[in-house]
mmCIF file of C-alpha atoms in Angstrom:
data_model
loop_
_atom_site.group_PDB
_atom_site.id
_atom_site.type_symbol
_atom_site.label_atom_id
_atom_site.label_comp_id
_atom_site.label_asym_id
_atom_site.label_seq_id
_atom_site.Cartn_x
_atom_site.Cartn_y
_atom_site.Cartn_z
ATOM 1 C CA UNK A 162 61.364 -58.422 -138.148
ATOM 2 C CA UNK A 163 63.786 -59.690 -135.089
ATOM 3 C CA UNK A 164 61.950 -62.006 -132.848
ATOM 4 C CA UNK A 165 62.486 -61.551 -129.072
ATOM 5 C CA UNK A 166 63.395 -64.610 -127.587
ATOM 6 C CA UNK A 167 62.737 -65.028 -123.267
ATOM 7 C CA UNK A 168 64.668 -67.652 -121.526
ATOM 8 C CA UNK A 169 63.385 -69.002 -118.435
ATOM 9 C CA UNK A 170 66.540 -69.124 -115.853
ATOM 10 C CA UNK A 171 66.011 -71.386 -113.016
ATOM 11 C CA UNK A 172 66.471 -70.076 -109.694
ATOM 12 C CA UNK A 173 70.421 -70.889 -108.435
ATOM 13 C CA UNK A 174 70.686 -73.972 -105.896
ATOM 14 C CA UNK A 175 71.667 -71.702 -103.138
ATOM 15 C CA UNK A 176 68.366 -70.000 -103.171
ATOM 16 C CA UNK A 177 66.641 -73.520 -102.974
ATOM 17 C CA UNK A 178 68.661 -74.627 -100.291
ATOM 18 C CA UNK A 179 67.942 -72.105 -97.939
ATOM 19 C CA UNK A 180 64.008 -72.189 -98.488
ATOM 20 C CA UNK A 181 64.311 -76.065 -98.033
ATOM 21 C CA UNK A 182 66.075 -75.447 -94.713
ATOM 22 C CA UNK A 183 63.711 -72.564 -93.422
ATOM 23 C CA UNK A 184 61.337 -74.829 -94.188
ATOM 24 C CA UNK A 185 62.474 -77.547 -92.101
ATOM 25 C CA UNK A 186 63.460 -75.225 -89.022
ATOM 26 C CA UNK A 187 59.372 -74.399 -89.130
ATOM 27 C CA UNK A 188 58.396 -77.444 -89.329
ATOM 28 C CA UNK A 189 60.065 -78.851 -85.597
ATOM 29 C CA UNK A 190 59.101 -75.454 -84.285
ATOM 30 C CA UNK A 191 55.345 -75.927 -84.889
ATOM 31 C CA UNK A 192 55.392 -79.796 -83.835
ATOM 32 C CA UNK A 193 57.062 -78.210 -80.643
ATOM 33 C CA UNK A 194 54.066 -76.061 -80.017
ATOM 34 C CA UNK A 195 51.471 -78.158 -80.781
ATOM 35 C CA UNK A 196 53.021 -80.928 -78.220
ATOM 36 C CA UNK A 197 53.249 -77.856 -75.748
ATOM 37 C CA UNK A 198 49.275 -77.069 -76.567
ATOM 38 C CA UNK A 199 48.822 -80.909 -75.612
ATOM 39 C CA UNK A 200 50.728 -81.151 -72.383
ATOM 40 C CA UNK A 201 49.442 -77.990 -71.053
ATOM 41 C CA UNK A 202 45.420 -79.053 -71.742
ATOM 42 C CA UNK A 203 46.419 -82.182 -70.414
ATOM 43 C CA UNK A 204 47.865 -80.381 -67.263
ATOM 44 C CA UNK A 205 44.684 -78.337 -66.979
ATOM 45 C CA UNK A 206 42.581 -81.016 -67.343
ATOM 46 C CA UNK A 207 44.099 -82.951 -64.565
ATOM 47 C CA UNK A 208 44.054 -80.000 -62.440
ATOM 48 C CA UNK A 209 40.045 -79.943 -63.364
ATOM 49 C CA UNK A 210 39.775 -83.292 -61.844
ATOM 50 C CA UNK A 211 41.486 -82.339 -58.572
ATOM 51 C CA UNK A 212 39.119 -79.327 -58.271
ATOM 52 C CA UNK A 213 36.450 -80.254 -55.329
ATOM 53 C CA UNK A 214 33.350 -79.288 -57.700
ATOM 54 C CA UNK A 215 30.390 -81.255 -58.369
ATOM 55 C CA UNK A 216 30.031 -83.618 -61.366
ATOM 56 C CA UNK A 217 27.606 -81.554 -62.915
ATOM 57 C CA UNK A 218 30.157 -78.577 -63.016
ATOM 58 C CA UNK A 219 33.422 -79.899 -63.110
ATOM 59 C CA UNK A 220 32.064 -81.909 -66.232
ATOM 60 C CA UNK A 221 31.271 -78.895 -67.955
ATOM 61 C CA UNK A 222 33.781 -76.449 -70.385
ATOM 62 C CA UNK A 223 35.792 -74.191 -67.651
ATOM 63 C CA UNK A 224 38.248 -71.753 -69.452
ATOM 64 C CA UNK A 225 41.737 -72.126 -67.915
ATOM 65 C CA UNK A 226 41.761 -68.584 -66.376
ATOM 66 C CA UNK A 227 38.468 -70.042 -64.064
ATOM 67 C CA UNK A 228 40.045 -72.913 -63.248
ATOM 68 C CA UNK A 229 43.514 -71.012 -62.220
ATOM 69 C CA UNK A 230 41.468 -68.741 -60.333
ATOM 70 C CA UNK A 231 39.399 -71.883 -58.768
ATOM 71 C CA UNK A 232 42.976 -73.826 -57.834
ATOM 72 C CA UNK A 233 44.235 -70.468 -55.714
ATOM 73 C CA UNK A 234 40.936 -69.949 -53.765
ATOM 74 C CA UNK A 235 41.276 -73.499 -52.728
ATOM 75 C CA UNK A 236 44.649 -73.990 -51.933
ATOM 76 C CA UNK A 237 44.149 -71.113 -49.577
ATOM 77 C CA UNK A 238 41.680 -72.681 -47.818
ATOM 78 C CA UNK A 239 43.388 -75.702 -47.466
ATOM 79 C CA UNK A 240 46.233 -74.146 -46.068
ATOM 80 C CA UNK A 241 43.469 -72.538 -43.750
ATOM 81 C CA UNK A 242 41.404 -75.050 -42.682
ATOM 82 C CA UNK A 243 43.455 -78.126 -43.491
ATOM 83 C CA UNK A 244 45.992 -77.722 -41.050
ATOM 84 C CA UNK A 245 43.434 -77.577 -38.459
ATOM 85 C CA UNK A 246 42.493 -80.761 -38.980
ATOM 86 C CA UNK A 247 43.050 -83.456 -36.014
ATOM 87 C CA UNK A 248 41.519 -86.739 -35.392
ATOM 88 C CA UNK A 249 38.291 -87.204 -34.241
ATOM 89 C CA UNK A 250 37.380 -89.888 -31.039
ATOM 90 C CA UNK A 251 34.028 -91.254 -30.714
ATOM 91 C CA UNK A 252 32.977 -88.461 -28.119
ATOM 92 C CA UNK A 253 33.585 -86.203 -31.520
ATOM 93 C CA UNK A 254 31.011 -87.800 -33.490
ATOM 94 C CA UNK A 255 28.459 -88.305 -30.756
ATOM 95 C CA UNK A 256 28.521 -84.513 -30.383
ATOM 96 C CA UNK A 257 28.152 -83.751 -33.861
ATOM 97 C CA UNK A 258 31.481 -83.205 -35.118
ATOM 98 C CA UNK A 259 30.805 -86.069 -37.895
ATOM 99 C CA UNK A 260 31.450 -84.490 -41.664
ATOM 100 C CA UNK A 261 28.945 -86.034 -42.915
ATOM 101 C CA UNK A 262 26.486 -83.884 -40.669
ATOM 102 C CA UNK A 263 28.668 -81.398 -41.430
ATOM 103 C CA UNK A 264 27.583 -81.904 -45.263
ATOM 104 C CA UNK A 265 24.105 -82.123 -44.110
ATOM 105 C CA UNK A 266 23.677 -79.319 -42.221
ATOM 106 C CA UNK A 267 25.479 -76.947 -44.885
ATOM 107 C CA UNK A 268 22.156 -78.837 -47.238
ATOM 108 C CA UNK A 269 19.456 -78.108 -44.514
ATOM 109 C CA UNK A 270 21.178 -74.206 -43.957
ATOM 110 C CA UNK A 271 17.709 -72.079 -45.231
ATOM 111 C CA UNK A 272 20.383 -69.846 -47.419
ATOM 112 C CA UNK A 273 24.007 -70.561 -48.609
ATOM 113 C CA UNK A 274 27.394 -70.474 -46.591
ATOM 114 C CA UNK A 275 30.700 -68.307 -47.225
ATOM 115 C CA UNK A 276 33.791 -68.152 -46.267
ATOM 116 C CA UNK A 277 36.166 -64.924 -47.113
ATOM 117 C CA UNK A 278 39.991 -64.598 -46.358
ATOM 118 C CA UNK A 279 41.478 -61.110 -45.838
ATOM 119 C CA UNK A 280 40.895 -59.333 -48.233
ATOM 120 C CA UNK A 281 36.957 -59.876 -49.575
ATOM 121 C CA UNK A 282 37.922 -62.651 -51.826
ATOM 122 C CA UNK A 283 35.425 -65.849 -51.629
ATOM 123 C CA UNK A 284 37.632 -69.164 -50.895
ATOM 124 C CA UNK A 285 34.368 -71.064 -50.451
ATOM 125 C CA UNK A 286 30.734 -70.369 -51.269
ATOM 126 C CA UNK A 287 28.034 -73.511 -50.859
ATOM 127 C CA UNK A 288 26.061 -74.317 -54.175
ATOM 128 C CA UNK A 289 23.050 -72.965 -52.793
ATOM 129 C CA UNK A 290 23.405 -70.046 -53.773
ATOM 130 C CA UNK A 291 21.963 -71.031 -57.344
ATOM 131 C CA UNK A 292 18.777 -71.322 -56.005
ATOM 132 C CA UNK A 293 18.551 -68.096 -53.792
ATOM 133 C CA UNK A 294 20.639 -65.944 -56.192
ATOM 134 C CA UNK A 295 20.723 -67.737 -59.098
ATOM 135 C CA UNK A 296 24.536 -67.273 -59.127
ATOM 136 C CA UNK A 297 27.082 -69.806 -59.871
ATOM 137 C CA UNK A 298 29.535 -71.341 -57.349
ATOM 138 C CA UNK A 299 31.831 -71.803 -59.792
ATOM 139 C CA UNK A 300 31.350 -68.010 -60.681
ATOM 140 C CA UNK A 301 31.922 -66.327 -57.461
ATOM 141 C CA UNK A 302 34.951 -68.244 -56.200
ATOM 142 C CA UNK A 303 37.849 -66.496 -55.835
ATOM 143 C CA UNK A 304 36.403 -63.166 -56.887
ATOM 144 C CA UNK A 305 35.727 -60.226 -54.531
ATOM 145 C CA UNK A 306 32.144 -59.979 -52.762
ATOM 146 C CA UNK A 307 32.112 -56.551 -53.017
ATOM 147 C CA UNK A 308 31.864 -57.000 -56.288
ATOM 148 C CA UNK A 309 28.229 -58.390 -56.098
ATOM 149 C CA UNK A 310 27.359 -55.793 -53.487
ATOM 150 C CA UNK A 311 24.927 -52.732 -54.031
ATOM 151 C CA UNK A 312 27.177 -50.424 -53.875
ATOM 152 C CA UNK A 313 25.440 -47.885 -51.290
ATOM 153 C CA UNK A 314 26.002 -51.015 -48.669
ATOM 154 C CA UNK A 315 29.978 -51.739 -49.195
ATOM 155 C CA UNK A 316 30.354 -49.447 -46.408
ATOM 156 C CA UNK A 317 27.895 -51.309 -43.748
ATOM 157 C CA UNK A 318 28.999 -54.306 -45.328
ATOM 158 C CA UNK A 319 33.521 -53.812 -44.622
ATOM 159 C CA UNK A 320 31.798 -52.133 -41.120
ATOM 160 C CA UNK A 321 30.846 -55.565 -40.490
ATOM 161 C CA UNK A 322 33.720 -57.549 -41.207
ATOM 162 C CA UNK A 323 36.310 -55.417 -39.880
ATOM 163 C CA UNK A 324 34.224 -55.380 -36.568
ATOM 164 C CA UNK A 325 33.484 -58.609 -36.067
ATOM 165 C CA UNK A 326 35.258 -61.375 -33.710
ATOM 166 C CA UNK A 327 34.768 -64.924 -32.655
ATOM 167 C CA UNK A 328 33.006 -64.233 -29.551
ATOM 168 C CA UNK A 329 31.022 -61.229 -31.056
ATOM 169 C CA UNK A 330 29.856 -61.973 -34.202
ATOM 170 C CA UNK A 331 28.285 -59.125 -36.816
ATOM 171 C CA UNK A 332 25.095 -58.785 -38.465
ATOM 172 C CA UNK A 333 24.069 -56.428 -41.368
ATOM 173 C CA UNK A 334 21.101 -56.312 -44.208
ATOM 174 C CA UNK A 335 22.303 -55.467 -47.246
ATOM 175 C CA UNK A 336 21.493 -55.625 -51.443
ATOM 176 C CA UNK A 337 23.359 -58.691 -53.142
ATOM 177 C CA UNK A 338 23.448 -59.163 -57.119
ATOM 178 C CA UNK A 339 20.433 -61.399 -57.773
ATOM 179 C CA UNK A 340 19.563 -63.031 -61.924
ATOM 180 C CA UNK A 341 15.560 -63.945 -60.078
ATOM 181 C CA UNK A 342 14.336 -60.966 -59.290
ATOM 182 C CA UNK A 343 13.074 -59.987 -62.568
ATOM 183 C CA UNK A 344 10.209 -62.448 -62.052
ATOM 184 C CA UNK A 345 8.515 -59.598 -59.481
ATOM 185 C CA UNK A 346 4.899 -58.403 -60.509
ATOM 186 C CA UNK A 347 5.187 -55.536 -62.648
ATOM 187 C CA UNK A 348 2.953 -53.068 -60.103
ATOM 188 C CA UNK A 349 5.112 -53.713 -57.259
ATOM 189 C CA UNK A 350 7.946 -50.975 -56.940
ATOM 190 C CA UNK A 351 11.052 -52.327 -56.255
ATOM 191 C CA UNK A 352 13.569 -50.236 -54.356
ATOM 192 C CA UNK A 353 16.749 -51.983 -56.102
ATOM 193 C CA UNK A 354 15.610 -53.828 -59.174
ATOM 194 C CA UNK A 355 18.702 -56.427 -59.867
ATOM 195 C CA UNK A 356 18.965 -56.866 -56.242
ATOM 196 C CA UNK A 357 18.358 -59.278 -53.280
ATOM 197 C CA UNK A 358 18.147 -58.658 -49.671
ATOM 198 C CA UNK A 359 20.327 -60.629 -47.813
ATOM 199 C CA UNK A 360 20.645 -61.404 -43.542
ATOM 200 C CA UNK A 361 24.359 -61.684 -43.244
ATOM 201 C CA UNK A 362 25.639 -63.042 -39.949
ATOM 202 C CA UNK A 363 29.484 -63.096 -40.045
ATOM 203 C CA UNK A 364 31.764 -64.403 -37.652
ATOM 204 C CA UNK A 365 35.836 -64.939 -37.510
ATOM 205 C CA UNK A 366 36.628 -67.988 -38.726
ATOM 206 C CA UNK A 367 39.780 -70.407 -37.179
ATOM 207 C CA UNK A 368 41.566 -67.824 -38.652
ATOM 208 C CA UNK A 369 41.946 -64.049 -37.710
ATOM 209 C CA UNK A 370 42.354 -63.132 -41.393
ATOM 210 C CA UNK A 371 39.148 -65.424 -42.608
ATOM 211 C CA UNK A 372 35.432 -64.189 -42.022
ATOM 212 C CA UNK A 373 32.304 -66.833 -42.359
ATOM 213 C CA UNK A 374 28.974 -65.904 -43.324
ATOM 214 C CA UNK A 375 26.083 -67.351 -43.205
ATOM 215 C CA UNK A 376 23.697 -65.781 -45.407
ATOM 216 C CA UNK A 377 19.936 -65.653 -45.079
ATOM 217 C CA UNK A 378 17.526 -64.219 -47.995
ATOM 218 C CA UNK A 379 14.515 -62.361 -46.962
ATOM 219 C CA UNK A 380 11.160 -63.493 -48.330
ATOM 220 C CA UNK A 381 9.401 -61.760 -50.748
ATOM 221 C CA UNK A 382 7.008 -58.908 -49.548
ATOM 222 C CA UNK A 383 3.829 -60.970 -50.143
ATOM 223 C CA UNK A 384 2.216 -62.296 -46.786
ATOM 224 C CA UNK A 385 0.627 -64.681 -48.812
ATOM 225 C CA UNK A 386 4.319 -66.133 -49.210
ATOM 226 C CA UNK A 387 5.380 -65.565 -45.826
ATOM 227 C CA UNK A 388 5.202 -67.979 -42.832
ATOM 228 C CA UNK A 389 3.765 -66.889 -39.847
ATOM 229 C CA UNK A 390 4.193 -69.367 -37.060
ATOM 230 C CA UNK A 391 2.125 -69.481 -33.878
ATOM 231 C CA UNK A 392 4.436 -67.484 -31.926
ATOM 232 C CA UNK A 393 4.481 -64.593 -33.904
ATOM 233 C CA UNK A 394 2.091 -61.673 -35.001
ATOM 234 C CA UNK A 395 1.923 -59.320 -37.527
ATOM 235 C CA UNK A 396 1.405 -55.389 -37.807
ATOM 236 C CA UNK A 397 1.206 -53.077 -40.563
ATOM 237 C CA UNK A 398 2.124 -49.511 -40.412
ATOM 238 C CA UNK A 399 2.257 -46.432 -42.631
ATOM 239 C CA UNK A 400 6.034 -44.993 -43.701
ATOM 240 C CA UNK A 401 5.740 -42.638 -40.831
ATOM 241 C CA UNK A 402 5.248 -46.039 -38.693
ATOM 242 C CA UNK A 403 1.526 -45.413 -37.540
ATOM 243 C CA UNK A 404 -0.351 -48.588 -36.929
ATOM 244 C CA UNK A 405 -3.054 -49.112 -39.587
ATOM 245 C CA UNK A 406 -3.509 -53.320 -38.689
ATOM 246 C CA UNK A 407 -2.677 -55.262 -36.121
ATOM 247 C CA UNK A 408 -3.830 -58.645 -35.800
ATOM 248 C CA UNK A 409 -5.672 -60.313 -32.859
ATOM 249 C CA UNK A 410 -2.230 -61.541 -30.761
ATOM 250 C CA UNK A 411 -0.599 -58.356 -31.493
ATOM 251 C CA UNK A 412 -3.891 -56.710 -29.778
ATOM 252 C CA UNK A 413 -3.623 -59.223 -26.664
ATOM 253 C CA UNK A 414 0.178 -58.439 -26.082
ATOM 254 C CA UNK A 415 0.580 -54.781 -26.564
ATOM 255 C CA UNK A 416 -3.181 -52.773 -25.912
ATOM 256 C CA UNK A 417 -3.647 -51.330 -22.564
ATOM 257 C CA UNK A 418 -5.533 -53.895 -20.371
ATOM 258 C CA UNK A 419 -7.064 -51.391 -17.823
ATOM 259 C CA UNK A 420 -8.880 -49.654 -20.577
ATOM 260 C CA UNK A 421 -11.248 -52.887 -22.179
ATOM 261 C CA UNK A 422 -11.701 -50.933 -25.166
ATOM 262 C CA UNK A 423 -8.180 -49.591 -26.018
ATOM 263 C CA UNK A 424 -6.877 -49.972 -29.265
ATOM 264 C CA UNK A 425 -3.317 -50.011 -31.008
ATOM 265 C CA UNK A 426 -4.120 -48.726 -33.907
ATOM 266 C CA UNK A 427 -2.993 -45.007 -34.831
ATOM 267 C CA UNK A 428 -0.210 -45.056 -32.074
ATOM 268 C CA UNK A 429 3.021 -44.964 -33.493
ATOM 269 C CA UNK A 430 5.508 -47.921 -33.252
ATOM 270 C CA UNK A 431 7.971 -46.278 -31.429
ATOM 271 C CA UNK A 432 5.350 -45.982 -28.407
ATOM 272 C CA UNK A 433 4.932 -50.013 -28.410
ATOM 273 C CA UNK A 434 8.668 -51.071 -27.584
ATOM 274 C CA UNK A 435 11.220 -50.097 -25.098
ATOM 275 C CA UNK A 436 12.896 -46.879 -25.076
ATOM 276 C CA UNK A 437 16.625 -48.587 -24.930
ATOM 277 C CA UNK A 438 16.204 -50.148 -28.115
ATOM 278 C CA UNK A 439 14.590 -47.535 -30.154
ATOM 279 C CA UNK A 440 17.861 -46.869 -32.096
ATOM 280 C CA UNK A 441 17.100 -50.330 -33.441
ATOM 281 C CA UNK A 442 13.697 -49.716 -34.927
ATOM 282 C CA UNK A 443 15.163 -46.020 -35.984
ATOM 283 C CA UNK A 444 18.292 -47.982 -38.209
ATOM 284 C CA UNK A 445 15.632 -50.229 -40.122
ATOM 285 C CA UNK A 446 13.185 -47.044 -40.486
ATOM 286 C CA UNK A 447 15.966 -45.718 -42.700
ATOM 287 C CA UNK A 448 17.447 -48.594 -44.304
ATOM 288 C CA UNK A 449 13.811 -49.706 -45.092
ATOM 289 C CA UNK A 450 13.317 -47.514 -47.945
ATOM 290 C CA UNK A 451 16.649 -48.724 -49.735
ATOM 291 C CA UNK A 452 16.147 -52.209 -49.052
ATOM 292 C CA UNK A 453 12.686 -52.923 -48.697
ATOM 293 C CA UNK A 454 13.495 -55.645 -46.711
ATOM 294 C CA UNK A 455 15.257 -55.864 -43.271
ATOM 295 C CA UNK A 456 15.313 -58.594 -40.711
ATOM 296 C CA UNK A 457 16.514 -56.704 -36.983
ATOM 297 C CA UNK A 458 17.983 -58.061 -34.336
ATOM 298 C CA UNK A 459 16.254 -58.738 -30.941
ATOM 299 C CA UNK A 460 14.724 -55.841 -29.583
ATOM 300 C CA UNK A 461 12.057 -55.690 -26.310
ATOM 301 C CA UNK A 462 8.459 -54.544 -26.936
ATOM 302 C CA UNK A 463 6.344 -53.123 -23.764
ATOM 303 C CA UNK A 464 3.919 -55.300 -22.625
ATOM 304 C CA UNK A 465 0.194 -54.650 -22.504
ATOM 305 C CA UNK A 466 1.740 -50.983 -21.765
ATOM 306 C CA UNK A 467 3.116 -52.024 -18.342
ATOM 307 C CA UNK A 468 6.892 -52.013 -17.055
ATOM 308 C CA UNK A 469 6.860 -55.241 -18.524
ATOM 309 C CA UNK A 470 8.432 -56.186 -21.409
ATOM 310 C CA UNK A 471 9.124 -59.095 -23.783
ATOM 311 C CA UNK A 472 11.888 -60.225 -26.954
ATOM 312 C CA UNK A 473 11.044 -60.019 -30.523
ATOM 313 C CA UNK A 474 12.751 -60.246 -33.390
ATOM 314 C CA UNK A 475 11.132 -58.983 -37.022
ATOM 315 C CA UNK A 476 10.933 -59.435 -40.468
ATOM 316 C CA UNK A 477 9.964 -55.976 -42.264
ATOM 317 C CA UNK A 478 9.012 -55.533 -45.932
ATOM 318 C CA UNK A 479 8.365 -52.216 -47.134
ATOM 319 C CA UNK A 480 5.615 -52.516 -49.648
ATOM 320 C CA UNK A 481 4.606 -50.180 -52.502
ATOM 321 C CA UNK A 482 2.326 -50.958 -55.173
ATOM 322 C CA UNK A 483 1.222 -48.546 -57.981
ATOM 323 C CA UNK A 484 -2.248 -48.925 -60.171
ATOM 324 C CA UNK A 485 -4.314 -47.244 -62.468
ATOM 325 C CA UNK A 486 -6.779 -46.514 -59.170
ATOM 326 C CA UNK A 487 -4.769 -46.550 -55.967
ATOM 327 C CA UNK A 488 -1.138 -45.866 -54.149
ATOM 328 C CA UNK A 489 -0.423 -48.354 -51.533
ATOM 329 C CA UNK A 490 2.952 -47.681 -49.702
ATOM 330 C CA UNK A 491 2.993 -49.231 -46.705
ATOM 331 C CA UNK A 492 5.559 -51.279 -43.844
ATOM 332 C CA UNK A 493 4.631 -54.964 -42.872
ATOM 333 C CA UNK A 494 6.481 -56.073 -39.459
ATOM 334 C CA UNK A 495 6.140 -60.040 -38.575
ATOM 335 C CA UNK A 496 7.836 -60.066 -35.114
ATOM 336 C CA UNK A 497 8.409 -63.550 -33.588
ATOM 337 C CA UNK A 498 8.260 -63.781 -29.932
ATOM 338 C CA UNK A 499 11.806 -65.550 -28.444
#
């Protein structure tokens, strides 16, 4: 029987020298990458430290696209703001123009601040807005606010900015993204569950191109949550705004004095304030029902049904609630008297 006999042939030394030299060409080439990796997250973490953020954030894990995103929106408002900057005498800070009252009047603002260049996009947003909206600072930066607009207000809300000037500022209700609203009692009806109504008073900034806001949230439809001062009164209406309550001052201002025993309640609203700003009252009757809140601007109401009349401005809260026994739909004005 013939016996097969395998030889094992080595492979040639040309062969091995190329794999050792591929070899080495990969090796430099990932030792060049990995130092690139290294300069480039020590790049961005420099760039983190120059970043005007709080401690609290700018010590936390921000993905390089944020913190490209966070570097733009601030360069363009230094190249907005800082080149308006001059120095101040001691007239300056006697009036107020100190930055550190500045600081502490952006902390005492009952809401949160923004500033917006051209376009929509934020370039500054204060860090209250955490506690209002439970939104990030660090979030909203340098992204559109349309974005965190209900979208059935973009319209009221671009109305607004492309309207407004320094000398005639804008100011428009409208539905912001909110994470706290999903705390609400589960037999009140919201009209825009996800959603925050917000005051927004905007203004032109030193800038044509830049718009600041100053935003206000409404309080919650509750009266036991809302502050009533001693200036101010309260009335509560149906959706067709007839009077169902009015409370003692609200009696004293607006009944009839020649008749003792007169009462406001069943007229309509639109019979206690002046005829010239009716189109004010008739603007929050329809945005009421989308919003279900709505803060107005100064309008006169007629006093004691005279020629006489007087400024007020309102909070309204449209409240519905829906039980097992009852359907309560109703409109709560708390005027304050200027």
């Amino acid at each position: 029987r013939k016996r097969r006999i395998s030889y094992f042939i080595p492979p040639t030394g040309k062969k091995n020298m190329e794999s050792s030299s591929y070899r080495d060409k990969q090796k430099p080439s990932k030792s060049q990458a990995q130092q690139r990796r290294q300069m480039e997250n020590y790049e961005f973490s420099q760039l983190a430290k120059e970043l005007p953020l709080a401690r609290a954030i700018s010590g936390q894990h921000i993905d390089k696209t944020t913190m490209v995103r966070l570097a733009t929106a601030y360069i363009k408002l230094y190249n907005i703001f800082g080149q308006s900057r001059r120095s101040y005498s001691s007239a300056d800070y006697y009036y107020g123009s100190d930055s550190h009252w500045t600081n502490n009047h952006l902390d005492l603002l009952d809401g949160f601040f923004v500033i917006l260049d051209r376009r929509g996009d934020v370039l500054y947003i204060s860090e209250t807005i955490s506690i209002y909206l439970g939104l990030s600072q660090v979030e909203m930066t340098g992204n559109p606010m349309v974005e965190y607009i209900h979208e059935q207000d973009i319209n009221c809300f671009n109305s607004a900015l492309n309207y407004c000037d320094r000398y005639w500022p804008q100011m428009c209700n409208v539905r912001v993204k909110s994470s706290l609203t999903k705390r609400a009692n589960k037999d009140a009806v919201r009209a825009s569950p996800g959603y925050k109504v917000l005051r927004l008073e905007i203004t032109m900034g030193p800038n044509p191109n830049t718009r600041m806001i100053a935003c206000y949230p409404m309080p919650t439809p509750v009266l036991s949550t809302v502050t009533i001062s001693s200036n101010s009164f309260v009335i509560i209406t149906s959706i067709d705004l007839r009077v169902t309550y009015a409370d003692e001052k609200a009696h004293q201002l607006l009944r009839n004095t020649y008749f003792p025993d007169s009462n406001i309640k069943g007229m309509s609203f639109y019979n206690l304030i002046d005829v010239g700003d009716s189109e004010v009252i008739s603007k929050m009757h329809f945005d009421i029902f989308n919003l279900g809140a709505y803060k107005t601007p100064y309008y006169r109401m007629i006093l004691n049904q005279t020629s006489s009349t007087f400024y007020v401005e309102s909070n309204i809260f449209r409240h519905t609630c829906i039980s097992s026994k009852q359907f309560n739909d109703s409109i709560t004005f708390v005027s304050s008297i200027l």
